[in-house]
Amino acid sequence: GAVVSQHPSRVICKSGTSVKIECRSLDFQATTMFWYRQFPKKSLMLMATSNEGSKATYEQGVEKDKFLINHASLTLSTLTVTSAHPEDSSFYICSARGRYYGYTFGSGTRLTVV
Amino acid sequence: AQKVTQAQTEISVVEKEDVTLDCVYETRDTTYYLFWYKQPPSGELVFLIRRNSFDEQNEISGRYSWNFQKSTSSFNFTITASQVVDSAVYFCALSDQTGANNLFFGTGTRLTVIP
């Protein structure tokens, strides 16, 4: 079945540094990738949608300069949290959609900014 | 606009009891998909079911069953003879047929099964 690999699973970084999260579809081509953010005990909120080779579409209220999304290939999308601050601490999870598969989620990344 | 409501924030049941998780949705689309996902404490989302809006047949998979009622815009999920391993947060989600849009998630129901 469709598998999406997300790395790292956990990361702790210092305030002001940048963190890159990778989302890779292992056995299918992901024409669209979605990035979600989940605060503790809350639902998943869509941050942005990216299609291979084009700029990401960000949801209202999400800073595109802070959350850089790159979808350079059909199997890889990255989310970079730039100049991270403690309020960026959250659980980030990606979802990939291919031509024939439904939504396949990565295992998530727990980001802690100290 | 799409909207998914899971009115039950937290539910606790004793092991072996049956439990039903409610999901009510709103959409103007005539064709759409409904999903249920399980999120254990480790955080990953485990896919449970996808249902097309044209298919109103109820589905049973082991101890899990789903009741799709288009007339009431509900897609409820029942776990029979609950087990401790069922403890998790369960999310109901909605998307349109093209799939170009994202999934709209409900706020989730935290299920705790007490041994």
mmCIF file of C-alpha atoms in Angstrom:
data_model
loop_
_atom_site.group_PDB
_atom_site.id
_atom_site.type_symbol
_atom_site.label_atom_id
_atom_site.label_comp_id
_atom_site.label_asym_id
_atom_site.label_seq_id
_atom_site.Cartn_x
_atom_site.Cartn_y
_atom_site.Cartn_z
ATOM 1 C CA GLY A 1 0.000 0.000 0.000
ATOM 2 C CA ALA A 2 0.879 3.672 -0.140
ATOM 3 C CA VAL A 3 3.503 4.735 2.390
ATOM 4 C CA VAL A 4 4.611 8.207 3.350
ATOM 5 C CA SER A 5 7.816 8.660 5.309
ATOM 6 C CA GLN A 6 8.172 11.779 7.421
ATOM 7 C CA HIS A 7 11.422 12.815 9.123
ATOM 8 C CA PRO A 8 12.410 13.672 11.714
ATOM 9 C CA SER A 9 9.846 12.289 14.097
ATOM 10 C CA ARG A 10 11.029 14.566 16.884
ATOM 11 C CA VAL A 11 13.213 17.629 16.861
ATOM 12 C CA ILE A 12 14.260 20.118 19.492
ATOM 13 C CA CYS A 13 15.814 23.338 18.310
ATOM 14 C CA LYS A 14 16.891 26.631 19.742
ATOM 15 C CA SER A 15 14.836 29.737 19.252
ATOM 16 C CA GLY A 16 15.903 31.581 16.129
ATOM 17 C CA THR A 17 17.126 28.568 14.203
ATOM 18 C CA SER A 18 15.444 26.886 11.232
ATOM 19 C CA VAL A 19 14.150 23.352 11.034
ATOM 20 C CA LYS A 20 13.420 21.300 7.933
ATOM 21 C CA ILE A 21 10.866 18.519 7.905
ATOM 22 C CA GLU A 22 10.790 16.046 5.027
ATOM 23 C CA CYS A 23 7.824 14.172 3.694
ATOM 24 C CA ARG A 24 8.514 11.458 1.140
ATOM 25 C CA SER A 25 6.105 9.178 -0.710
ATOM 26 C CA LEU A 26 7.878 5.848 -0.962
ATOM 27 C CA ASP A 27 5.906 3.852 -3.490
ATOM 28 C CA PHE A 28 3.736 6.298 -5.354
ATOM 29 C CA GLN A 29 3.914 9.700 -6.952
ATOM 30 C CA ALA A 30 2.329 12.385 -4.832
ATOM 31 C CA THR A 31 0.755 14.954 -7.090
ATOM 32 C CA THR A 32 -0.416 16.932 -4.092
ATOM 33 C CA MET A 33 0.948 17.229 -0.602
ATOM 34 C CA PHE A 34 -0.746 18.800 2.379
ATOM 35 C CA TRP A 35 0.882 20.103 5.532
ATOM 36 C CA TYR A 36 -1.066 20.175 8.778
ATOM 37 C CA ARG A 37 -0.365 21.488 12.215
ATOM 38 C CA GLN A 38 -1.842 20.061 15.378
ATOM 39 C CA PHE A 39 -1.720 21.713 18.783
ATOM 40 C CA PRO A 40 -2.058 19.514 21.877
ATOM 41 C CA LYS A 41 -5.514 18.021 22.171
ATOM 42 C CA LYS A 42 -6.674 19.891 19.098
ATOM 43 C CA SER A 43 -7.638 18.962 15.587
ATOM 44 C CA LEU A 44 -5.484 19.053 12.489
ATOM 45 C CA MET A 45 -5.400 22.429 10.834
ATOM 46 C CA LEU A 46 -4.335 22.706 7.216
ATOM 47 C CA MET A 47 -1.372 25.002 6.734
ATOM 48 C CA ALA A 48 -0.749 24.712 3.027
ATOM 49 C CA THR A 49 -1.277 22.646 -0.084
ATOM 50 C CA SER A 50 1.488 22.068 -2.574
ATOM 51 C CA ASN A 51 1.499 20.625 -6.056
ATOM 52 C CA GLU A 52 4.680 19.340 -7.619
ATOM 53 C CA GLY A 53 6.584 22.053 -9.389
ATOM 54 C CA SER A 54 4.409 24.950 -8.316
ATOM 55 C CA LYS A 55 4.217 27.305 -5.375
ATOM 56 C CA ALA A 56 2.348 26.214 -2.309
ATOM 57 C CA THR A 57 -1.058 27.610 -1.489
ATOM 58 C CA TYR A 58 -1.196 28.763 2.099
ATOM 59 C CA GLU A 59 -4.253 28.923 4.310
ATOM 60 C CA GLN A 60 -5.319 32.215 5.732
ATOM 61 C CA GLY A 61 -3.246 33.204 8.708
ATOM 62 C CA VAL A 62 -0.262 31.020 7.849
ATOM 63 C CA GLU A 63 2.904 33.029 7.229
ATOM 64 C CA LYS A 64 4.418 31.850 3.973
ATOM 65 C CA ASP A 65 7.777 33.417 4.783
ATOM 66 C CA LYS A 66 7.947 31.559 8.042
ATOM 67 C CA PHE A 67 6.748 28.184 6.830
ATOM 68 C CA LEU A 68 8.571 27.513 3.587
ATOM 69 C CA ILE A 69 7.211 24.639 1.561
ATOM 70 C CA ASN A 70 9.029 23.061 -1.334
ATOM 71 C CA HIS A 71 7.575 20.318 -3.518
ATOM 72 C CA ALA A 72 10.372 19.877 -6.006
ATOM 73 C CA SER A 73 9.587 16.330 -7.029
ATOM 74 C CA LEU A 74 6.637 13.962 -7.135
ATOM 75 C CA THR A 75 7.969 12.094 -4.146
ATOM 76 C CA LEU A 76 9.332 14.765 -1.852
ATOM 77 C CA SER A 77 7.972 17.809 -0.095
ATOM 78 C CA THR A 78 9.709 19.764 2.638
ATOM 79 C CA LEU A 79 8.481 22.180 5.264
ATOM 80 C CA THR A 80 11.036 24.552 6.716
ATOM 81 C CA VAL A 81 10.163 26.464 9.852
ATOM 82 C CA THR A 82 12.373 29.527 9.676
ATOM 83 C CA SER A 83 13.534 31.479 12.707
ATOM 84 C CA ALA A 84 11.570 29.192 14.966
ATOM 85 C CA HIS A 85 10.103 30.491 18.203
ATOM 86 C CA PRO A 86 8.556 28.652 21.144
ATOM 87 C CA GLU A 87 5.056 29.335 19.822
ATOM 88 C CA ASP A 88 5.947 27.294 16.732
ATOM 89 C CA SER A 89 6.240 24.218 18.919
ATOM 90 C CA SER A 90 3.632 21.816 17.639
ATOM 91 C CA PHE A 91 2.979 18.531 15.889
ATOM 92 C CA TYR A 92 3.377 18.814 12.122
ATOM 93 C CA ILE A 93 2.038 16.127 9.837
ATOM 94 C CA CYS A 94 2.071 15.780 6.089
ATOM 95 C CA SER A 95 -0.360 14.026 3.799
ATOM 96 C CA ALA A 96 0.315 12.922 0.256
ATOM 97 C CA ARG A 97 -2.209 12.289 -2.455
ATOM 98 C CA GLY A 98 -1.397 10.417 -5.623
ATOM 99 C CA ARG A 99 -3.425 9.750 -8.709
ATOM 100 C CA TYR A 100 -4.878 6.477 -7.497
ATOM 101 C CA TYR A 101 -4.491 6.636 -3.757
ATOM 102 C CA GLY A 102 -6.427 8.475 -1.144
ATOM 103 C CA TYR A 103 -4.818 10.555 1.506
ATOM 104 C CA THR A 104 -1.762 8.924 3.050
ATOM 105 C CA PHE A 105 -0.348 10.550 6.158
ATOM 106 C CA GLY A 106 3.195 10.678 7.418
ATOM 107 C CA SER A 107 3.901 9.722 11.005
ATOM 108 C CA GLY A 108 4.276 13.336 12.080
ATOM 109 C CA THR A 109 7.032 15.510 13.519
ATOM 110 C CA ARG A 110 6.944 16.837 17.034
ATOM 111 C CA LEU A 111 8.783 20.150 17.072
ATOM 112 C CA THR A 112 9.899 21.721 20.333
ATOM 113 C CA VAL A 113 11.522 25.133 20.223
ATOM 114 C CA VAL A 114 13.437 26.072 23.356
ATOM 115 C CA ALA B 1 -18.089 25.434 3.077
ATOM 116 C CA GLN B 2 -17.250 22.040 4.460
ATOM 117 C CA LYS B 3 -17.587 21.468 8.152
ATOM 118 C CA VAL B 4 -17.281 18.407 10.355
ATOM 119 C CA THR B 5 -18.665 18.292 13.868
ATOM 120 C CA GLN B 6 -17.726 15.736 16.471
ATOM 121 C CA ALA B 7 -19.745 16.810 19.456
ATOM 122 C CA GLN B 8 -18.233 14.275 21.833
ATOM 123 C CA THR B 9 -14.935 15.615 23.080
ATOM 124 C CA GLU B 10 -14.099 12.733 25.395
ATOM 125 C CA ILE B 11 -15.691 9.375 26.046
ATOM 126 C CA SER B 12 -14.740 6.764 28.630
ATOM 127 C CA VAL B 13 -16.037 3.226 28.528
ATOM 128 C CA VAL B 14 -15.230 0.064 30.373
ATOM 129 C CA GLU B 15 -13.578 -2.683 28.388
ATOM 130 C CA LYS B 16 -15.997 -4.870 26.394
ATOM 131 C CA GLU B 17 -18.622 -2.159 26.234
ATOM 132 C CA ASP B 18 -19.817 -0.923 22.864
ATOM 133 C CA VAL B 19 -19.243 2.724 22.008
ATOM 134 C CA THR B 20 -20.477 4.960 19.199
ATOM 135 C CA LEU B 21 -18.605 8.033 18.038
ATOM 136 C CA ASP B 22 -20.745 10.624 16.344
ATOM 137 C CA CYS B 23 -19.879 12.636 13.257
ATOM 138 C CA VAL B 24 -22.074 15.215 11.546
ATOM 139 C CA TYR B 25 -20.943 17.016 8.428
ATOM 140 C CA GLU B 26 -21.941 19.937 6.261
ATOM 141 C CA THR B 27 -21.170 20.335 2.601
ATOM 142 C CA ARG B 28 -22.691 21.847 -0.510
ATOM 143 C CA ASP B 29 -20.990 19.283 -2.707
ATOM 144 C CA THR B 30 -23.192 16.561 -4.152
ATOM 145 C CA THR B 31 -20.286 14.175 -4.277
ATOM 146 C CA TYR B 32 -17.817 13.819 -1.461
ATOM 147 C CA TYR B 33 -15.848 11.365 0.643
ATOM 148 C CA LEU B 34 -16.026 10.761 4.361
ATOM 149 C CA PHE B 35 -13.208 9.300 6.411
ATOM 150 C CA TRP B 36 -12.430 8.066 9.877
ATOM 151 C CA TYR B 37 -8.904 8.098 11.276
ATOM 152 C CA LYS B 38 -7.478 6.857 14.551
ATOM 153 C CA GLN B 39 -4.667 8.762 16.252
ATOM 154 C CA PRO B 40 -2.979 6.775 19.028
ATOM 155 C CA PRO B 41 -0.739 8.521 21.574
ATOM 156 C CA SER B 42 2.253 8.102 19.264
ATOM 157 C CA GLY B 43 0.658 10.642 16.938
ATOM 158 C CA GLU B 44 0.403 8.962 13.571
ATOM 159 C CA LEU B 45 -2.929 8.914 11.775
ATOM 160 C CA VAL B 46 -4.257 5.457 11.084
ATOM 161 C CA PHE B 47 -6.732 5.231 8.226
ATOM 162 C CA LEU B 48 -9.895 3.332 9.142
ATOM 163 C CA ILE B 49 -12.417 3.875 6.374
ATOM 164 C CA ARG B 50 -13.326 5.954 3.342
ATOM 165 C CA ARG B 51 -16.918 6.223 2.187
ATOM 166 C CA ASN B 52 -18.207 7.735 -1.054
ATOM 167 C CA SER B 53 -21.303 9.889 -0.695
ATOM 168 C CA PHE B 54 -23.188 7.695 -3.152
ATOM 169 C CA ASP B 55 -22.631 4.581 -1.126
ATOM 170 C CA GLU B 56 -24.941 4.576 1.858
ATOM 171 C CA GLN B 57 -24.434 0.958 2.750
ATOM 172 C CA ASN B 58 -23.299 0.422 6.273
ATOM 173 C CA GLU B 59 -19.993 -1.283 6.652
ATOM 174 C CA ILE B 60 -18.628 -3.705 9.190
ATOM 175 C CA SER B 61 -14.990 -4.592 9.647
ATOM 176 C CA GLY B 62 -14.369 -6.829 12.598
ATOM 177 C CA ARG B 63 -15.360 -4.945 15.719
ATOM 178 C CA TYR B 64 -15.769 -1.708 13.768
ATOM 179 C CA SER B 65 -18.920 -0.621 12.010
ATOM 180 C CA TRP B 66 -19.997 2.570 10.316
ATOM 181 C CA ASN B 67 -23.467 4.000 9.846
ATOM 182 C CA PHE B 68 -23.761 6.512 7.013
ATOM 183 C CA GLN B 69 -27.043 8.424 6.970
ATOM 184 C CA LYS B 70 -27.103 10.969 4.181
ATOM 185 C CA SER B 71 -30.527 12.238 5.245
ATOM 186 C CA THR B 72 -29.093 13.424 8.553
ATOM 187 C CA SER B 73 -25.564 14.118 7.258
ATOM 188 C CA SER B 74 -24.092 11.747 9.773
ATOM 189 C CA PHE B 75 -21.355 9.138 9.579
ATOM 190 C CA ASN B 76 -21.177 7.458 12.957
ATOM 191 C CA PHE B 77 -18.586 4.921 14.035
ATOM 192 C CA THR B 78 -19.264 2.086 16.456
ATOM 193 C CA ILE B 79 -16.696 -0.059 18.209
ATOM 194 C CA THR B 80 -18.133 -3.290 19.556
ATOM 195 C CA ALA B 81 -16.627 -4.999 22.597
ATOM 196 C CA SER B 82 -14.091 -2.234 23.106
ATOM 197 C CA GLN B 83 -10.531 -3.031 24.092
ATOM 198 C CA VAL B 84 -7.840 -1.022 25.833
ATOM 199 C CA VAL B 85 -5.939 -0.788 22.538
ATOM 200 C CA ASP B 86 -8.860 1.163 21.123
ATOM 201 C CA SER B 87 -7.940 4.095 23.362
ATOM 202 C CA ALA B 88 -7.028 6.925 21.017
ATOM 203 C CA VAL B 89 -8.357 10.082 19.446
ATOM 204 C CA TYR B 90 -10.677 9.427 16.541
ATOM 205 C CA PHE B 91 -11.143 11.964 13.769
ATOM 206 C CA CYS B 92 -13.905 12.167 11.210
ATOM 207 C CA ALA B 93 -12.989 13.990 8.001
ATOM 208 C CA LEU B 94 -14.611 15.173 4.771
ATOM 209 C CA SER B 95 -13.306 15.928 1.305
ATOM 210 C CA ASP B 96 -14.773 16.590 -2.089
ATOM 211 C CA GLN B 97 -14.625 14.074 -4.902
ATOM 212 C CA THR B 98 -11.818 15.649 -6.853
ATOM 213 C CA GLY B 99 -9.482 15.239 -3.955
ATOM 214 C CA ALA B 100 -7.706 18.365 -4.980
ATOM 215 C CA ASN B 101 -8.899 19.900 -1.760
ATOM 216 C CA ASN B 102 -7.660 18.933 1.619
ATOM 217 C CA LEU B 103 -9.444 16.913 4.216
ATOM 218 C CA PHE B 104 -11.589 18.872 6.629
ATOM 219 C CA PHE B 105 -11.216 17.342 10.058
ATOM 220 C CA GLY B 106 -13.551 17.339 12.980
ATOM 221 C CA THR B 107 -12.185 18.244 16.385
ATOM 222 C CA GLY B 108 -11.781 14.611 17.330
ATOM 223 C CA THR B 109 -13.165 12.389 20.067
ATOM 224 C CA ARG B 110 -10.790 11.086 22.706
ATOM 225 C CA LEU B 111 -11.799 7.556 23.614
ATOM 226 C CA THR B 112 -10.504 5.976 26.784
ATOM 227 C CA VAL B 113 -11.193 2.315 27.366
ATOM 228 C CA ILE B 114 -10.824 1.391 31.010
ATOM 229 C CA PRO B 115 -9.669 -2.141 31.764
#
